[in-house]
mmCIF file of C-alpha atoms in Angstrom:
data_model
loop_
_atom_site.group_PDB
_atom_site.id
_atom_site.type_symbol
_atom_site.label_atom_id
_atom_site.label_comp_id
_atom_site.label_asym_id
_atom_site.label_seq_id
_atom_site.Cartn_x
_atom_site.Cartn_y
_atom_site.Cartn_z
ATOM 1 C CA UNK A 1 -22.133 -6.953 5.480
ATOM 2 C CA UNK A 2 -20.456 -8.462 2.195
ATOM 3 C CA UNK A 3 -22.549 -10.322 -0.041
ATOM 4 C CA UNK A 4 -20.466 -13.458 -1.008
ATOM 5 C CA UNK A 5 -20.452 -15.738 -3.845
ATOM 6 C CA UNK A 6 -21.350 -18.959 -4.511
ATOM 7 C CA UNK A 7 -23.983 -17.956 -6.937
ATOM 8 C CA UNK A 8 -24.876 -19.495 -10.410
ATOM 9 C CA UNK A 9 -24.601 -16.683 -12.782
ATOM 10 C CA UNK A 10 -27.641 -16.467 -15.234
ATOM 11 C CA UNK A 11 -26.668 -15.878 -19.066
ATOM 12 C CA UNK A 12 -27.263 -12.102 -18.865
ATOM 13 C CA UNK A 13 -24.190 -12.506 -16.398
ATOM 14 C CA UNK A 14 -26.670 -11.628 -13.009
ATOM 15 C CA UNK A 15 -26.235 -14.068 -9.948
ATOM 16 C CA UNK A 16 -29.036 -16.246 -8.896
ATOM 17 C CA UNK A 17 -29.407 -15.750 -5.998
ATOM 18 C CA UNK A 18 -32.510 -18.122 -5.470
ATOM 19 C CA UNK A 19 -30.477 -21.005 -6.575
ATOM 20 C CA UNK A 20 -27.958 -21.274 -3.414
ATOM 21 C CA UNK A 21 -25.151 -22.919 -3.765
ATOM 22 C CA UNK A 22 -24.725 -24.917 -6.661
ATOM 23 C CA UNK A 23 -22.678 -28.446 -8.156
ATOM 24 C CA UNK A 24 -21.079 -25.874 -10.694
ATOM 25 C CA UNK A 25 -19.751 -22.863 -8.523
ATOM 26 C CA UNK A 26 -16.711 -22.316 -9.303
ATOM 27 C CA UNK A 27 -14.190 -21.880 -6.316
ATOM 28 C CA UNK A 28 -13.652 -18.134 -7.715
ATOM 29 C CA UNK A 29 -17.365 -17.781 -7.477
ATOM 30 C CA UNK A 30 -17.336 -18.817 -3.742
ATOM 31 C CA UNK A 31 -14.387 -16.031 -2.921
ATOM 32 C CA UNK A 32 -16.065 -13.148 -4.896
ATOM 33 C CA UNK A 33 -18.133 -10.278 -3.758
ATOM 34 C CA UNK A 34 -21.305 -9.676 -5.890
ATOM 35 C CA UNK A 35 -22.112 -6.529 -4.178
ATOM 36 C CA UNK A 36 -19.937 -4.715 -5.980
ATOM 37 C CA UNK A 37 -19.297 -0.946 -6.141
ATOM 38 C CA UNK A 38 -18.917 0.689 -9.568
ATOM 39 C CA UNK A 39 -19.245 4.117 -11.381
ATOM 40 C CA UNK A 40 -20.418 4.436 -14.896
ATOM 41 C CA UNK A 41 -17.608 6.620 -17.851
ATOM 42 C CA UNK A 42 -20.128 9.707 -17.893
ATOM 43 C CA UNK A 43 -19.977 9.801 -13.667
ATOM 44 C CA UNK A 44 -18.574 13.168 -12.463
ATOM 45 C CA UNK A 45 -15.709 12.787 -10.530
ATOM 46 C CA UNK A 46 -17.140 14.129 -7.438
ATOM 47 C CA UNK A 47 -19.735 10.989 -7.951
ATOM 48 C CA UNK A 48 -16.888 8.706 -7.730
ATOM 49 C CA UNK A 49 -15.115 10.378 -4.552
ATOM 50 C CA UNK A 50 -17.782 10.249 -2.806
ATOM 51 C CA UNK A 51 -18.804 6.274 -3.579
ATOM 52 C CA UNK A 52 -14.910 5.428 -2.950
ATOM 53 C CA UNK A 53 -15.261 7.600 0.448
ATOM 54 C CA UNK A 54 -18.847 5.732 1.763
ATOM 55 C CA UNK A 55 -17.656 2.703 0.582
ATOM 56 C CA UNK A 56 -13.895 2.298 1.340
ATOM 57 C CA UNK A 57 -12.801 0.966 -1.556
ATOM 58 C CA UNK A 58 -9.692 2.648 -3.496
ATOM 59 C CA UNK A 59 -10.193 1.076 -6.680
ATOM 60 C CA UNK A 60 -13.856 1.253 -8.747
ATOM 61 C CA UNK A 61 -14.743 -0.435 -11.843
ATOM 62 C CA UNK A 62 -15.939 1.404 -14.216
ATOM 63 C CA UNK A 63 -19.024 -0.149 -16.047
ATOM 64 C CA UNK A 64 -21.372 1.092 -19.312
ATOM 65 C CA UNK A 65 -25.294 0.823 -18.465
ATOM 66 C CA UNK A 66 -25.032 -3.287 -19.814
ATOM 67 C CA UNK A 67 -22.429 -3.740 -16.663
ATOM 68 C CA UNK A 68 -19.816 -4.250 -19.313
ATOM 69 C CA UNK A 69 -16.744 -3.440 -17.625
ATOM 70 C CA UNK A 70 -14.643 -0.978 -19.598
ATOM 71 C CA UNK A 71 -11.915 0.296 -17.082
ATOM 72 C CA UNK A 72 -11.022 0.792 -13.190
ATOM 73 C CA UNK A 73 -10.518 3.709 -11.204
ATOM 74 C CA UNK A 74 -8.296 4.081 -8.462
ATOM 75 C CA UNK A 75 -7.902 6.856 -5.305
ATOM 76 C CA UNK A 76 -4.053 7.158 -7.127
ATOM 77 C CA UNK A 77 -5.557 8.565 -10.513
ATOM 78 C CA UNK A 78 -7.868 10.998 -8.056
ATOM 79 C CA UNK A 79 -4.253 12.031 -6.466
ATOM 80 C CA UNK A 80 -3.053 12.433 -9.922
ATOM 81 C CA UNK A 81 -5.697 14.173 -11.426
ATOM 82 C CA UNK A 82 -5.757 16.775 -8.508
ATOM 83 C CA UNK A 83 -2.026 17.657 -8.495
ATOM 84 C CA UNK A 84 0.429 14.386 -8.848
ATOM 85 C CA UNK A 85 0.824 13.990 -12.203
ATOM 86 C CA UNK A 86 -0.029 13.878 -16.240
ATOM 87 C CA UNK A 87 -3.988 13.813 -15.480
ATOM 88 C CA UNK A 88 -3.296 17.609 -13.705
ATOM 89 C CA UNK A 89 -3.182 18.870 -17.053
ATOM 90 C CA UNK A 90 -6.870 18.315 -17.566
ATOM 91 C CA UNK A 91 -7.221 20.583 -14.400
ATOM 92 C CA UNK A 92 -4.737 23.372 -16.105
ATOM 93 C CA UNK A 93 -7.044 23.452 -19.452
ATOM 94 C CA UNK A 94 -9.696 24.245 -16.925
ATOM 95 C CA UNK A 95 -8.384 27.215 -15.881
ATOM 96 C CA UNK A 96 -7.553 25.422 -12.540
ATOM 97 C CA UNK A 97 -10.749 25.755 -11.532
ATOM 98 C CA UNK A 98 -11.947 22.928 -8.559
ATOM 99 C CA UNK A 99 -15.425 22.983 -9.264
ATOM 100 C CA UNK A 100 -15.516 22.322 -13.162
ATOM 101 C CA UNK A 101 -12.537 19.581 -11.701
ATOM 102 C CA UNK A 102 -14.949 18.212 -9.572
ATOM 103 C CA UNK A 103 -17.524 17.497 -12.481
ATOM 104 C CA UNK A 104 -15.408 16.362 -14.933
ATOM 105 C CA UNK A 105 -16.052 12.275 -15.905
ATOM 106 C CA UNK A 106 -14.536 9.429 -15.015
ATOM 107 C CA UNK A 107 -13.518 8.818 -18.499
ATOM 108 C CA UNK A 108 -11.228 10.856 -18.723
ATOM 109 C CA UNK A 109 -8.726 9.790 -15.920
ATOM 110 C CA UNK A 110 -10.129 6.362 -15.861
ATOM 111 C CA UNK A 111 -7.563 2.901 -16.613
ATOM 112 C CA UNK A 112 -8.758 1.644 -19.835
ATOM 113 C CA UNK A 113 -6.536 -1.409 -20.015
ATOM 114 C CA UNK A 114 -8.133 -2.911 -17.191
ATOM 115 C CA UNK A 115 -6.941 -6.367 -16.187
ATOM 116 C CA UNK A 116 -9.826 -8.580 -14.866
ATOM 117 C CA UNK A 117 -10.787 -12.678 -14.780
ATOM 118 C CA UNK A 118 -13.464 -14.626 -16.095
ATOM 119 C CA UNK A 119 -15.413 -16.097 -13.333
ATOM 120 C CA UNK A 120 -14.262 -19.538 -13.827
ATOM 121 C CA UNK A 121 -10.551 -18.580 -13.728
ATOM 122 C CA UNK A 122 -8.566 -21.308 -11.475
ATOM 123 C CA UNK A 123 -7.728 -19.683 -7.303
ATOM 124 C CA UNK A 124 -3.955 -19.956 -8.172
ATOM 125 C CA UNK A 125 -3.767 -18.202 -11.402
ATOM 126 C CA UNK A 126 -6.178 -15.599 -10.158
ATOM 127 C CA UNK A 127 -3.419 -14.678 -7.112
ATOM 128 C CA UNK A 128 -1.109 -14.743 -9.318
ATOM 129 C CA UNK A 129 -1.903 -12.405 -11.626
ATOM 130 C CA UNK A 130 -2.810 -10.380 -8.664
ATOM 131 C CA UNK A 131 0.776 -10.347 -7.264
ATOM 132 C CA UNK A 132 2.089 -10.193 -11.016
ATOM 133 C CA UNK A 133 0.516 -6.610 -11.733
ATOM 134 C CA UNK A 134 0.413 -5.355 -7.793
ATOM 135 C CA UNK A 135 -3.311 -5.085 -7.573
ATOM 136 C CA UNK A 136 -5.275 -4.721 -5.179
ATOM 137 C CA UNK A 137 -8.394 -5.876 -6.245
ATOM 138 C CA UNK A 138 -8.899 -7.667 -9.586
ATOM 139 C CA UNK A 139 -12.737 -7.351 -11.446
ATOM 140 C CA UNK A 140 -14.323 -10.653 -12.603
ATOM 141 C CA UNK A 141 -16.441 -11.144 -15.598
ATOM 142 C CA UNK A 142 -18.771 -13.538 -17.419
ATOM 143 C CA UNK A 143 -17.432 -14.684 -21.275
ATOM 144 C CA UNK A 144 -19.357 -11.280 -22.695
ATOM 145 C CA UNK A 145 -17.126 -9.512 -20.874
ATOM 146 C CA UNK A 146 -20.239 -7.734 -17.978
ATOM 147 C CA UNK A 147 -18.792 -7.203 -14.468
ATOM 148 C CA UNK A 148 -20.232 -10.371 -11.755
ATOM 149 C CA UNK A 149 -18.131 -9.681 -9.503
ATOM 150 C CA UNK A 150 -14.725 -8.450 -7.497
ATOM 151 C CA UNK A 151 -11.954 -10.426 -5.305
ATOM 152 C CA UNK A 152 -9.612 -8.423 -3.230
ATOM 153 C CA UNK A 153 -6.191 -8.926 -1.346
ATOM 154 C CA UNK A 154 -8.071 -9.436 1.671
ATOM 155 C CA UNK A 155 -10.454 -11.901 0.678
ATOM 156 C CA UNK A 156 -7.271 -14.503 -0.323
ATOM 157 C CA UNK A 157 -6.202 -13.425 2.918
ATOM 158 C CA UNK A 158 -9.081 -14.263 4.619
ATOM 159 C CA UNK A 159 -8.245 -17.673 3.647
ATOM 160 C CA UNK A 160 -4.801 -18.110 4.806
ATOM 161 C CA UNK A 161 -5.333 -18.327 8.249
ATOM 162 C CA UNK A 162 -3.586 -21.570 8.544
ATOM 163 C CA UNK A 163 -1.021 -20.869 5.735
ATOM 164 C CA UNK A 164 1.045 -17.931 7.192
ATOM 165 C CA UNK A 165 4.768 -18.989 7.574
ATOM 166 C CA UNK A 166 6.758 -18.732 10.662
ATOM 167 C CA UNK A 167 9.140 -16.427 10.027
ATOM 168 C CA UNK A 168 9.996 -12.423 11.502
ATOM 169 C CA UNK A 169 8.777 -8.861 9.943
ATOM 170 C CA UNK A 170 12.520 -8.043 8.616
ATOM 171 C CA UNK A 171 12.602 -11.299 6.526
ATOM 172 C CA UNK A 172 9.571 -9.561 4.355
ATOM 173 C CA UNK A 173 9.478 -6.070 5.277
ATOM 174 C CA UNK A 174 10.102 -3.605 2.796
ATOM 175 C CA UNK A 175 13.251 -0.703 3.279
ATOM 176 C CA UNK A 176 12.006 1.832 0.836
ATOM 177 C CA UNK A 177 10.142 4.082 2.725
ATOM 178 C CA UNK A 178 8.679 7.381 1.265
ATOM 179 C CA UNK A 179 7.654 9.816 4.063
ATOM 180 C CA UNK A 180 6.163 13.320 4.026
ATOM 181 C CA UNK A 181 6.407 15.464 6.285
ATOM 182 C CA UNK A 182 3.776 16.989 9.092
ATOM 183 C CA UNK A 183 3.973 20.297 7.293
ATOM 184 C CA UNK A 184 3.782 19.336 3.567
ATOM 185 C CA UNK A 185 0.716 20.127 1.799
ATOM 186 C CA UNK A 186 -1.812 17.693 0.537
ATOM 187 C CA UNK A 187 -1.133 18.586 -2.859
ATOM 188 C CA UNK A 188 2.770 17.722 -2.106
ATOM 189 C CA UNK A 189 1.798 14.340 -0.639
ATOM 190 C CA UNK A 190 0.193 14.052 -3.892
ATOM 191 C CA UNK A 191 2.981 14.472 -5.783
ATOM 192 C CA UNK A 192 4.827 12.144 -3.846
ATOM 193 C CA UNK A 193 1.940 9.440 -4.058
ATOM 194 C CA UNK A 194 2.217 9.335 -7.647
ATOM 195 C CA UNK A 195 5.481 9.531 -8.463
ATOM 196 C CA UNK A 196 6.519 6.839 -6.717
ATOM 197 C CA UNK A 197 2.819 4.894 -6.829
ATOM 198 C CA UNK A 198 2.226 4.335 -3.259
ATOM 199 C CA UNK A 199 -1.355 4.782 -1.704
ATOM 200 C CA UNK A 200 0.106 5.412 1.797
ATOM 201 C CA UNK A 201 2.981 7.595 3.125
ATOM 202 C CA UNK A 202 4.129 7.350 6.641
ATOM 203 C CA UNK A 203 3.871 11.511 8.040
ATOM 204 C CA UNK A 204 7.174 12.161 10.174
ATOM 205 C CA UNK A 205 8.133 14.843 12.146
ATOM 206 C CA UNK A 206 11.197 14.821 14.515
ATOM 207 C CA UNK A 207 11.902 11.291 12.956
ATOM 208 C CA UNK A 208 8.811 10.167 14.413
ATOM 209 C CA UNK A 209 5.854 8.520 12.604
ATOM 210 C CA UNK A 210 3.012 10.690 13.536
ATOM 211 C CA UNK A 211 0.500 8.947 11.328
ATOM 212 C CA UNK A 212 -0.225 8.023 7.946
ATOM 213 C CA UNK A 213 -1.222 9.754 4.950
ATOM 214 C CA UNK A 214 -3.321 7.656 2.258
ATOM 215 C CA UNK A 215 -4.850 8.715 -1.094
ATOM 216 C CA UNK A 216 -8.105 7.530 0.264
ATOM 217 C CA UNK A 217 -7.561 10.144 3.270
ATOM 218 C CA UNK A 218 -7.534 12.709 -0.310
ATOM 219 C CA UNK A 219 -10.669 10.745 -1.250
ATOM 220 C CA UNK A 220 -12.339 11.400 2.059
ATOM 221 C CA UNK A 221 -11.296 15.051 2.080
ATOM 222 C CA UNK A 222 -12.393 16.061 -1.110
ATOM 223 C CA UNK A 223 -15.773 13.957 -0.695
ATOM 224 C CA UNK A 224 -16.378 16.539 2.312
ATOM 225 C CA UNK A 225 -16.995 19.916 2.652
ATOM 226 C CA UNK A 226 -13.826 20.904 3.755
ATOM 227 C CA UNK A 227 -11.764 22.159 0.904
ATOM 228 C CA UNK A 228 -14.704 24.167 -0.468
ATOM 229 C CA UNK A 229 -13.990 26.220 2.757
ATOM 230 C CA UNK A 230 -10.805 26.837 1.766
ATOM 231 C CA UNK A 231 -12.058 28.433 -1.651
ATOM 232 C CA UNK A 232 -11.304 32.277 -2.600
ATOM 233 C CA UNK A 233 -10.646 32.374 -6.277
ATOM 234 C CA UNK A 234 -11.984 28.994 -6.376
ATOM 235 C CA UNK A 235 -8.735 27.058 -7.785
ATOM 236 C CA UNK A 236 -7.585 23.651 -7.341
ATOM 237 C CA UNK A 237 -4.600 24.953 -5.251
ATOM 238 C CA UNK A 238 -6.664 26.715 -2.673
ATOM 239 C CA UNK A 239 -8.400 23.205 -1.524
ATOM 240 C CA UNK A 240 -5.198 21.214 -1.835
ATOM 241 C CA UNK A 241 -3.288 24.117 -0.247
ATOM 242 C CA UNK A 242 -4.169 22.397 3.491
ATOM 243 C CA UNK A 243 -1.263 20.543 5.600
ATOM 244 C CA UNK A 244 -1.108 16.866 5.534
ATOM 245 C CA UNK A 245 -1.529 16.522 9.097
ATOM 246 C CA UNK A 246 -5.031 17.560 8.920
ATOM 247 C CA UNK A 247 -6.120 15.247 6.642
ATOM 248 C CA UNK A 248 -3.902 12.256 7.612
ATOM 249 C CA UNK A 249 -4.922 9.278 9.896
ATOM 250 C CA UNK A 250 -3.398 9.912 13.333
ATOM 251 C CA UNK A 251 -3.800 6.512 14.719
ATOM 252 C CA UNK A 252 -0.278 4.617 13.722
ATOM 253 C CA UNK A 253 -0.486 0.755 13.883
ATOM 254 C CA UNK A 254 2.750 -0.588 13.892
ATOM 255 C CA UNK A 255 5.207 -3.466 14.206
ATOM 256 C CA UNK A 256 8.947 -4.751 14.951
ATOM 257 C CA UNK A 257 11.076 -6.269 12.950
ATOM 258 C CA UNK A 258 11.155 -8.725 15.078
ATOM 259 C CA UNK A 259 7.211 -9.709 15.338
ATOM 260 C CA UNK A 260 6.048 -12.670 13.765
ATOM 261 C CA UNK A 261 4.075 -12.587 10.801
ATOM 262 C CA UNK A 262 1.278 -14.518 12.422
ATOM 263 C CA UNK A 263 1.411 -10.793 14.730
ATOM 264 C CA UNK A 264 0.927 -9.013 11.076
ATOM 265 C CA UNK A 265 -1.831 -11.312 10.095
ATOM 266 C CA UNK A 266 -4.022 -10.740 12.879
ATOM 267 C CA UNK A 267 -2.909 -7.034 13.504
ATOM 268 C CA UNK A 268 -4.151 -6.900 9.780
ATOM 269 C CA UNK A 269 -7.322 -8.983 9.951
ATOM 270 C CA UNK A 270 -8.258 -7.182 13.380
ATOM 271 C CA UNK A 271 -8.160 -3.909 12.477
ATOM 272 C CA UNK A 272 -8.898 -4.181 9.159
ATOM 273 C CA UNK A 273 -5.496 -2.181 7.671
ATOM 274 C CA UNK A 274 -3.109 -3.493 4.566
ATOM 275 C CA UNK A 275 -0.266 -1.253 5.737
ATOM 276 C CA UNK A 276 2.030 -1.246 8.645
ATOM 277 C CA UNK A 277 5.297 0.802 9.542
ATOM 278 C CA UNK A 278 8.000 -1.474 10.942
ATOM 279 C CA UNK A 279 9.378 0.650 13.729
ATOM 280 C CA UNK A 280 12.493 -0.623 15.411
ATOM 281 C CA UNK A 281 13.808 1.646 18.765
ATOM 282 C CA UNK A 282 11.087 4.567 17.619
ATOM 283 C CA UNK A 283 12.738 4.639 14.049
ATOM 284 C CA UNK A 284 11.116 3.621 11.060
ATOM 285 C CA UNK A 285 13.105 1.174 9.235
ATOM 286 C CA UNK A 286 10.618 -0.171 6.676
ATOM 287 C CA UNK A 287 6.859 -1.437 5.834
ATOM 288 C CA UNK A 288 4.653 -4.399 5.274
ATOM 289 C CA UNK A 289 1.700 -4.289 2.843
ATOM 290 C CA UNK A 290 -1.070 -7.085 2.695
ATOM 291 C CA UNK A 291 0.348 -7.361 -1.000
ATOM 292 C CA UNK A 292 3.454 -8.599 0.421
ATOM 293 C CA UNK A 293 2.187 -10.759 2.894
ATOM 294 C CA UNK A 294 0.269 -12.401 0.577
ATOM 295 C CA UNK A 295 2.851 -12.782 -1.957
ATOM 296 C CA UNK A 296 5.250 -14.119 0.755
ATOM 297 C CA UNK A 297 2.848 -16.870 1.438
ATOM 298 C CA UNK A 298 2.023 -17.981 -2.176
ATOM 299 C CA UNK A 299 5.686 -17.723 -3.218
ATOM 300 C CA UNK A 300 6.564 -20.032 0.095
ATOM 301 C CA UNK A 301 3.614 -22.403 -0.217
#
């Protein structure tokens, strides 16, 4: 269960939990989780797969032993580092090998320019600069900069029950659609992921969405024991070398362009996803994220 804010935050930045809720919470402080999951600079990769894999969460701070936060890293960098993109050339200078990949730190693939609030940062400018930089989640801090807390896409979401406006799928949806197929490899849906920064990519075969392909389904895979299995020589390639339908989530959740949005709320709040296809006559025709349903509703409120 999520531990949630209102908590007065001592000066050494901890919440106080004793005091309850207090005159001078701030309404950020009543959104935010406190229980917050975070890897230190110095963590080995495989450290951080695993924590994003038992927790669920795509994005990690990235804290020193003070809690200071000093970057963020997300399931996209662990798809880059493993095959996407620029952070694959760490894995070439290794000789390609998976298990010195697996150890390397977080530092080194980490985002060092790391956006993030103070604690006492107005609701509205706080979504904003959510929707602004197409975050997910968004790290909060006291004035000496030590990580308090984290607010998500979900939790403002959580909140809009009675704010969702009554309009169709296709007046929000988005068209551009990047698929893989059945057959591609994990390390291709990598590449794809990446290069056009998208966390999830509908899996089609026969024009058919046959599930969906996420970078935390890479997360989970590599936090397993599955691709050491797969290990001969003991390269990078080997473990990735595995289809994307084995790894992918079957189950696809979908709408019409024609639903309401009020459908895509609760579809979304229900069973807990932030993507659906839009499917219209058993052909995908676009997608809605919980990033665009929530920028829909603060650009239309």
């Amino acid at each position: 269960m999520k531990k949630r804010g209102p908590y007065f935050l001592r000066s050494d930045g901890k919440p106080e939990f004793k005091s309850g809720i207090r005159q001078d919470a701030t309404p950020l402080m009543q959104i935010m989780r406190v229980d917050v999951v975070s890897v230190q600079p110095t963590s080995p990769i495989s450290a951080c797969v695993s924590l994003m894999a038992k927790s669920g969460f795509k994005r990690l701070p990235v804290v020193l032993a003070t809690k200071r936060l000093v970057g963020i890293i997300s399931a996209l960098d662990i798809a880059n580092f493993f095959g996407g993109g620029e952070y694959y050339k760490i894995v070439e200078r290794l000789g390609h090998s998976f298990y010195k990949a697996m150890e390397q730190p977080v530092e080194l693939i980490m985002s060092k320019d790391v956006i993030s609030v103070s604690y006492d940062a107005k609701i509205g400018e706080t979504v904003e600069l959510m929707i602004k930089h197409d975050l997910s989640l968004l790290p909060i801090t006291n004035k000496e900069g030590v990580l308090v807390g984290v607010v998500s896409v979900r939790d403002f979401l959580d909140k809009a029950e009675y704010s969702i406006p009554d309009v169709t799928v296709q007046e929000i949806m988005k068209s551009d659609v990047v698929t893989v197929s059945l057959n591609d490899s994990v390390r291709d849906a990598c590449v794809k992921a990446v290069n056009y920064r998208r966390h999830r990519l509908p899996v089609i075969f026969n024009s058919q969405v046959m599930g969906i392909f996420s970078t935390m389904d890479l997360v989970r895979y590599l936090a397993s024991s599955e691709p050491y299995k797969r290990l001969i020589t003991g390269t990078v390639d080997e473990a990735l070398n595995i289809r994307v339908a084995d790894v992918a989530t079957p189950e696809v959740i979908y709408v019409s362009p024609t639903d309401r949005l009020s459908k895509v709320y609760r579809i979304m709040c229900e069973r807990k996803v932030g993507y659906l296809p839009v499917i219209e006559n058993g052909k995908l025709v676009g997608y809605i994220s919980e990033k665009e349903l929530l920028r829909f509703i603060v650009e239309n409120f």
